[in-house]
mmCIF file of C-alpha atoms in Angstrom:
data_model
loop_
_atom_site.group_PDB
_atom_site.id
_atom_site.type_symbol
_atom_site.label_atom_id
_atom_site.label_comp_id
_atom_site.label_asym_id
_atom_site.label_seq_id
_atom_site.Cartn_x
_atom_site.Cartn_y
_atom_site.Cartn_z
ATOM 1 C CA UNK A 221 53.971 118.437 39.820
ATOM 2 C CA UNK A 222 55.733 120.741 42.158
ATOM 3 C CA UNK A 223 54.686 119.050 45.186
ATOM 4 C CA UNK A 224 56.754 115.902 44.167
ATOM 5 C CA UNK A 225 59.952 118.166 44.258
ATOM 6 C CA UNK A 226 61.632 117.026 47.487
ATOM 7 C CA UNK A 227 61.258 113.453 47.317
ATOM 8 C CA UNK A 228 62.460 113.484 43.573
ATOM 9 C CA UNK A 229 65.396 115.614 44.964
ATOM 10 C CA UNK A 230 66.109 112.610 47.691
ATOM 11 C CA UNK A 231 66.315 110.059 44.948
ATOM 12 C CA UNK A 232 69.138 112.560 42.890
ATOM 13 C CA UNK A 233 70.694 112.302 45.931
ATOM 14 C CA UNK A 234 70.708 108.286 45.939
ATOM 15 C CA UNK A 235 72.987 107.958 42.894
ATOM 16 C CA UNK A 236 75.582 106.220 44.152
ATOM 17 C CA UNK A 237 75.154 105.493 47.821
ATOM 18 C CA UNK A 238 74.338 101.590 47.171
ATOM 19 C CA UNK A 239 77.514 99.403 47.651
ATOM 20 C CA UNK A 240 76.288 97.455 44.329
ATOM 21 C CA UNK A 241 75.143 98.671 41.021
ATOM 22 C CA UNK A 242 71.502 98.367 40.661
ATOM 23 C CA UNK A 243 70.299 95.751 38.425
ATOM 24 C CA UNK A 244 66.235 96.033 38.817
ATOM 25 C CA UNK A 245 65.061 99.573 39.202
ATOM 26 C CA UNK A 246 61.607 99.917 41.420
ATOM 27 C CA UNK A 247 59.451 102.555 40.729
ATOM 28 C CA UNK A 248 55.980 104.254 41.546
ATOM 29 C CA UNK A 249 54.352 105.697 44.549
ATOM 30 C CA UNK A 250 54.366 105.008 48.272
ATOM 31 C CA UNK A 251 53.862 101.634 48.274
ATOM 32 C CA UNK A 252 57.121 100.743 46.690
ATOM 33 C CA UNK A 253 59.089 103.968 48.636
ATOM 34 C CA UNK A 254 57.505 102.524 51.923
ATOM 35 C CA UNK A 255 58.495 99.184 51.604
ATOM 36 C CA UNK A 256 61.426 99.241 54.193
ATOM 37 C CA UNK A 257 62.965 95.929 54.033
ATOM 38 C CA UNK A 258 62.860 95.248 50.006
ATOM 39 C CA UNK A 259 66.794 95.580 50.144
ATOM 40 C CA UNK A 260 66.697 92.925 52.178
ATOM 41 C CA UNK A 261 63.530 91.154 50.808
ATOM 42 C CA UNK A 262 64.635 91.060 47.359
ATOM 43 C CA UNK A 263 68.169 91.217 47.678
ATOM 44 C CA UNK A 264 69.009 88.835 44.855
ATOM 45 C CA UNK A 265 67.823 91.288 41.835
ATOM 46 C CA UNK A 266 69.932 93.851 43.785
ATOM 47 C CA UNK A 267 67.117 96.598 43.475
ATOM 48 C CA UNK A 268 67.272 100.209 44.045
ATOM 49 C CA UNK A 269 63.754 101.762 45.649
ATOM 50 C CA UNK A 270 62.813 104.803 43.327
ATOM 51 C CA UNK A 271 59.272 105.157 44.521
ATOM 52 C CA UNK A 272 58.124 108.771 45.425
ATOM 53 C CA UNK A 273 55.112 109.360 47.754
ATOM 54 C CA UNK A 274 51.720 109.958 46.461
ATOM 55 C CA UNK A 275 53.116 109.705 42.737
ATOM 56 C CA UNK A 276 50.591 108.840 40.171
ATOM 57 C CA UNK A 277 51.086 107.255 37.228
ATOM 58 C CA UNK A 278 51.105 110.642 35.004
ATOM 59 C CA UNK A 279 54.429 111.924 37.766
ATOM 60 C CA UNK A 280 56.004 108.969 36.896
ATOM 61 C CA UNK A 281 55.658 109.764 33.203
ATOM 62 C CA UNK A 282 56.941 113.480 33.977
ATOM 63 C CA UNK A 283 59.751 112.618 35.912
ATOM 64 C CA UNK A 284 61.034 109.769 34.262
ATOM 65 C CA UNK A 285 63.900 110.670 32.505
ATOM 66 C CA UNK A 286 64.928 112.667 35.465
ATOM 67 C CA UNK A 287 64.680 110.396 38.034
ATOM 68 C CA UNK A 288 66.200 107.620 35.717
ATOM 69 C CA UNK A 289 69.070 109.340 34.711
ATOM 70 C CA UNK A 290 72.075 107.818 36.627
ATOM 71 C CA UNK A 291 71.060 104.152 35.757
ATOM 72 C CA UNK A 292 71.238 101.157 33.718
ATOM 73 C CA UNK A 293 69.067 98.752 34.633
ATOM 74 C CA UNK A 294 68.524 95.246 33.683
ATOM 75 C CA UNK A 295 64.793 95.316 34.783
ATOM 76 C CA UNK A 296 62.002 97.826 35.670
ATOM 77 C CA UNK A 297 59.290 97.014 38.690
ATOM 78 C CA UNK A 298 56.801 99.689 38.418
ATOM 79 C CA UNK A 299 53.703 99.937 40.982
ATOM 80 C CA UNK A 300 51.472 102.980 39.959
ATOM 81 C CA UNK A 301 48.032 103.878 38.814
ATOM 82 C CA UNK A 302 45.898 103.735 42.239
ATOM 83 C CA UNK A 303 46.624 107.207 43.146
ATOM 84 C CA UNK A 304 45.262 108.071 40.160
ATOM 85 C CA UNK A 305 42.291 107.049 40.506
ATOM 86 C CA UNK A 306 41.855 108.191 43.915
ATOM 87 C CA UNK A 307 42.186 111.283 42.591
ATOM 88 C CA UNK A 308 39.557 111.026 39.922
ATOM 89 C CA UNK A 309 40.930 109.700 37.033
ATOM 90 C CA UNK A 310 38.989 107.169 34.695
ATOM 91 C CA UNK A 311 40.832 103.503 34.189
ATOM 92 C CA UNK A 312 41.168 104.752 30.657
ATOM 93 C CA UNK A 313 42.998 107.890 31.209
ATOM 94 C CA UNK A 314 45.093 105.642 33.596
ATOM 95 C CA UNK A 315 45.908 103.697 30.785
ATOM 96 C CA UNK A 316 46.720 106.426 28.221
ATOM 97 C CA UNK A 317 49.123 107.360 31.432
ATOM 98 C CA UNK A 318 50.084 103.580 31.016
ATOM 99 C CA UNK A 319 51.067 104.124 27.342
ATOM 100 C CA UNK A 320 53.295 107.149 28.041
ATOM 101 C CA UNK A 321 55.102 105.411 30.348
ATOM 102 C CA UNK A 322 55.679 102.836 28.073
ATOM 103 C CA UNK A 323 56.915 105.523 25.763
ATOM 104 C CA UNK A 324 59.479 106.960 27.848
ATOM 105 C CA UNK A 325 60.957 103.077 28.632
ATOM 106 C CA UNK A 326 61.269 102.788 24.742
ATOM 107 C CA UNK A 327 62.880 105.823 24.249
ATOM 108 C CA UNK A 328 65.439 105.384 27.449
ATOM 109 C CA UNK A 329 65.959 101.599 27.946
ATOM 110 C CA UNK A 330 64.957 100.105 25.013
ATOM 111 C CA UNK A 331 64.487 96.192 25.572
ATOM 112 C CA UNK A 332 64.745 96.096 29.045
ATOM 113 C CA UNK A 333 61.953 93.936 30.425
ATOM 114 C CA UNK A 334 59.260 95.792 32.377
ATOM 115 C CA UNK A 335 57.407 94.016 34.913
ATOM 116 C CA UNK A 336 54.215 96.193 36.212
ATOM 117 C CA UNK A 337 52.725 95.366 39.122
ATOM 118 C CA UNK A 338 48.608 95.279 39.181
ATOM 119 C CA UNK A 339 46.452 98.116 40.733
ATOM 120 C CA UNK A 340 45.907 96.511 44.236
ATOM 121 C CA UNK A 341 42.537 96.329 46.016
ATOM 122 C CA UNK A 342 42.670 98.500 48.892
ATOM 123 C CA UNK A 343 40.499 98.770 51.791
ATOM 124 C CA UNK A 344 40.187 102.717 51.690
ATOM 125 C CA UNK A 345 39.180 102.781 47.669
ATOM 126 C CA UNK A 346 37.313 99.674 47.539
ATOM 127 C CA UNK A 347 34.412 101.818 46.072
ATOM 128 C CA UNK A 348 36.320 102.011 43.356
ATOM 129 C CA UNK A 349 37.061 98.531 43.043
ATOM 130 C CA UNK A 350 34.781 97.944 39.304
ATOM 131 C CA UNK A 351 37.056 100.787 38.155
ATOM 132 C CA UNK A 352 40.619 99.374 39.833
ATOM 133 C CA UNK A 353 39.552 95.900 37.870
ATOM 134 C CA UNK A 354 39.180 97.637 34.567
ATOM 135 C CA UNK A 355 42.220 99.743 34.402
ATOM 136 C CA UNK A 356 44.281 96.215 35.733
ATOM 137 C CA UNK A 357 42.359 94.723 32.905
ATOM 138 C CA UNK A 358 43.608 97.878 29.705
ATOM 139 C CA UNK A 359 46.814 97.431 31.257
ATOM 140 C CA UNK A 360 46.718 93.495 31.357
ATOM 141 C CA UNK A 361 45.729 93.372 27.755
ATOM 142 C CA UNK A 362 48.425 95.921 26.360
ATOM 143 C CA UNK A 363 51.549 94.095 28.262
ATOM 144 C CA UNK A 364 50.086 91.064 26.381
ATOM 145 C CA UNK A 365 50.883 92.551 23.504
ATOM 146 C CA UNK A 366 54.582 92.808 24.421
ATOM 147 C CA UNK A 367 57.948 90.267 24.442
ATOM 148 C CA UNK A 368 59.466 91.935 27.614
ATOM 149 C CA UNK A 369 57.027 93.283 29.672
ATOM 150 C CA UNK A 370 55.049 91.167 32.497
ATOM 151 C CA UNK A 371 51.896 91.833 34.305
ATOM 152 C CA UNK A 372 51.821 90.889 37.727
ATOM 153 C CA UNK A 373 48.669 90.301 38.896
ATOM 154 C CA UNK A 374 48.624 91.417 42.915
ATOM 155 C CA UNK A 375 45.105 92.355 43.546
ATOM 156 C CA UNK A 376 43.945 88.591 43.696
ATOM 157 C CA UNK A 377 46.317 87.984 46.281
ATOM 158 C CA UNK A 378 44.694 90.184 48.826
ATOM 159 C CA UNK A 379 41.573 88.910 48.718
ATOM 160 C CA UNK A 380 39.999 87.081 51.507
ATOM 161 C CA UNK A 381 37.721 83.787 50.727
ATOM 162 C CA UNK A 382 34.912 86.256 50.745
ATOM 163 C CA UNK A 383 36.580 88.393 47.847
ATOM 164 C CA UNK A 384 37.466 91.798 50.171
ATOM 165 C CA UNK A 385 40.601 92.662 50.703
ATOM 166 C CA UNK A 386 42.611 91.184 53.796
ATOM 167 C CA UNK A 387 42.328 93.603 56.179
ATOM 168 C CA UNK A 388 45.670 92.437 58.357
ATOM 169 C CA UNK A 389 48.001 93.282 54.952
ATOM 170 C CA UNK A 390 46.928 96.914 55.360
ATOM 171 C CA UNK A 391 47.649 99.513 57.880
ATOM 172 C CA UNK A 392 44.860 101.142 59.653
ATOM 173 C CA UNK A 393 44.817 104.126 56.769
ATOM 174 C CA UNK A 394 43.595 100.879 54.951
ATOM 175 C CA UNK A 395 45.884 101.930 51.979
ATOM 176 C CA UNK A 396 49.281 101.214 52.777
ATOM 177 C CA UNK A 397 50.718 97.569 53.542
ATOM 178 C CA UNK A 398 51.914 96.235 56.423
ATOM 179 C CA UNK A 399 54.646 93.663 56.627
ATOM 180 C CA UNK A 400 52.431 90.903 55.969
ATOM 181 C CA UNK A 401 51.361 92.697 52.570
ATOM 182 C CA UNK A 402 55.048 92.956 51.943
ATOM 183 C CA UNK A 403 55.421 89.704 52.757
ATOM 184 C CA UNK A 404 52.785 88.636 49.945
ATOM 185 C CA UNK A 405 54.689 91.384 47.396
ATOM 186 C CA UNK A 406 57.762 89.675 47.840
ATOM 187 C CA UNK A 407 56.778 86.158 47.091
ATOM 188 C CA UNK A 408 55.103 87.255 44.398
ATOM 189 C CA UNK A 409 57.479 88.964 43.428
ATOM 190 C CA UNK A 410 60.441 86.594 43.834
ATOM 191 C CA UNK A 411 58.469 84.278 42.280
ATOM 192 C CA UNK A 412 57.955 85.900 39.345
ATOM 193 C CA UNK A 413 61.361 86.295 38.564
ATOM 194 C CA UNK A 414 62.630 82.492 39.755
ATOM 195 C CA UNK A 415 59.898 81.685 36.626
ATOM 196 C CA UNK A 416 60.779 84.205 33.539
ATOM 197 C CA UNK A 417 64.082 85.348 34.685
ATOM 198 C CA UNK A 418 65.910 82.099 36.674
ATOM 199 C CA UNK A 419 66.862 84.774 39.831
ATOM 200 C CA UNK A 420 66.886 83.067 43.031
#
């Protein structure tokens, strides 16, 4: 986990420099620490961006209570689980991941709602797309089982009529979003919480 040292370090170094208190935490890999405008975008759940590039699912798990530390939120957005994958891992050790993660939001924040955004279908790993579905799917099913925490299904959303992914919502890498696939984040996002939690 060493590599993940600096831009763990950087988000220490965020406690504190937001003229609000955080309310809704996001967390997870580069596509939530590359999404520039979500201040802006989501302003009313007053968010703080916690996402750390190239994190997987299991880094998120080891450096939760460290990155966490300064904060109480109200809610936790969580986007990660692709990077592990793309680095090998089956969709059920990506859900045993899943499960620890749930651990460590038990054990810290205890009843604070978790909303966990869906594996999305990207252009670079689509040959891993039967094994994307089935982890979303694990996950899916285990939220279910849950009062607080949401699944927010993404991956359907950037899908063309022909059931690839959009190739405009991803930059040439074909992995990480453009602004139009922020674009489709955020009204899913805001969205979602107009519907369970009445933010606007």
């Amino acid at each position: 986990m060493i590599w993940y040292e600096n831009d763990v370090k950087k988000l220490e170094a965020l406690k504190g420099t937001l003229p609000y208190t955080p309310e809704t935490i996001f967390y997870g890999s580069s596509s939530i620490r590359l999404w520039e405008n979500m201040y802006e975008d989501l302003k009313p759940l007053h968010p703080v961006n916690l996402g750390f590039g190239g994190s997987t699912l299991a880094a998120c798990v080891w450096f939760f209570d460290r990155i966490m530390e300064p904060y109480s939120p109200r809610h936790i957005v969580c986007y990660a689980g692709e990077n592990d994958l793309g680095d090998g891992r089956t969709a059920e050790e990506v859900y045993i991941f899943f499960r620890q993660f749930q651990a460590c939001l038990q054990k810290r924040f205890p009843g604070v709602p978790l909303t966990y955004i869906s594996i999305k279908p990207s252009i670079a790993r689509w040959n891993l797309e039967k094994t994307v579905r089935y982890a979303n799917q694990l996950i899916k099913e285990e939220i279910e089982k849950s009062d607080n925490q949401y699944y927010l299904d993404i991956f359907s959303h950037m899908l063309n009529a022909n059931g690839q992914p959009e190739k405009e919502l991803y930059e040439n890498d074909g992995l990480h979003l453009t602004k139009k696939g922020y674009l489709i984040w955020k009204e899913v996002l805001l969205r979602h919480f107009e519907q369970f939690f009445k933010i606007s």
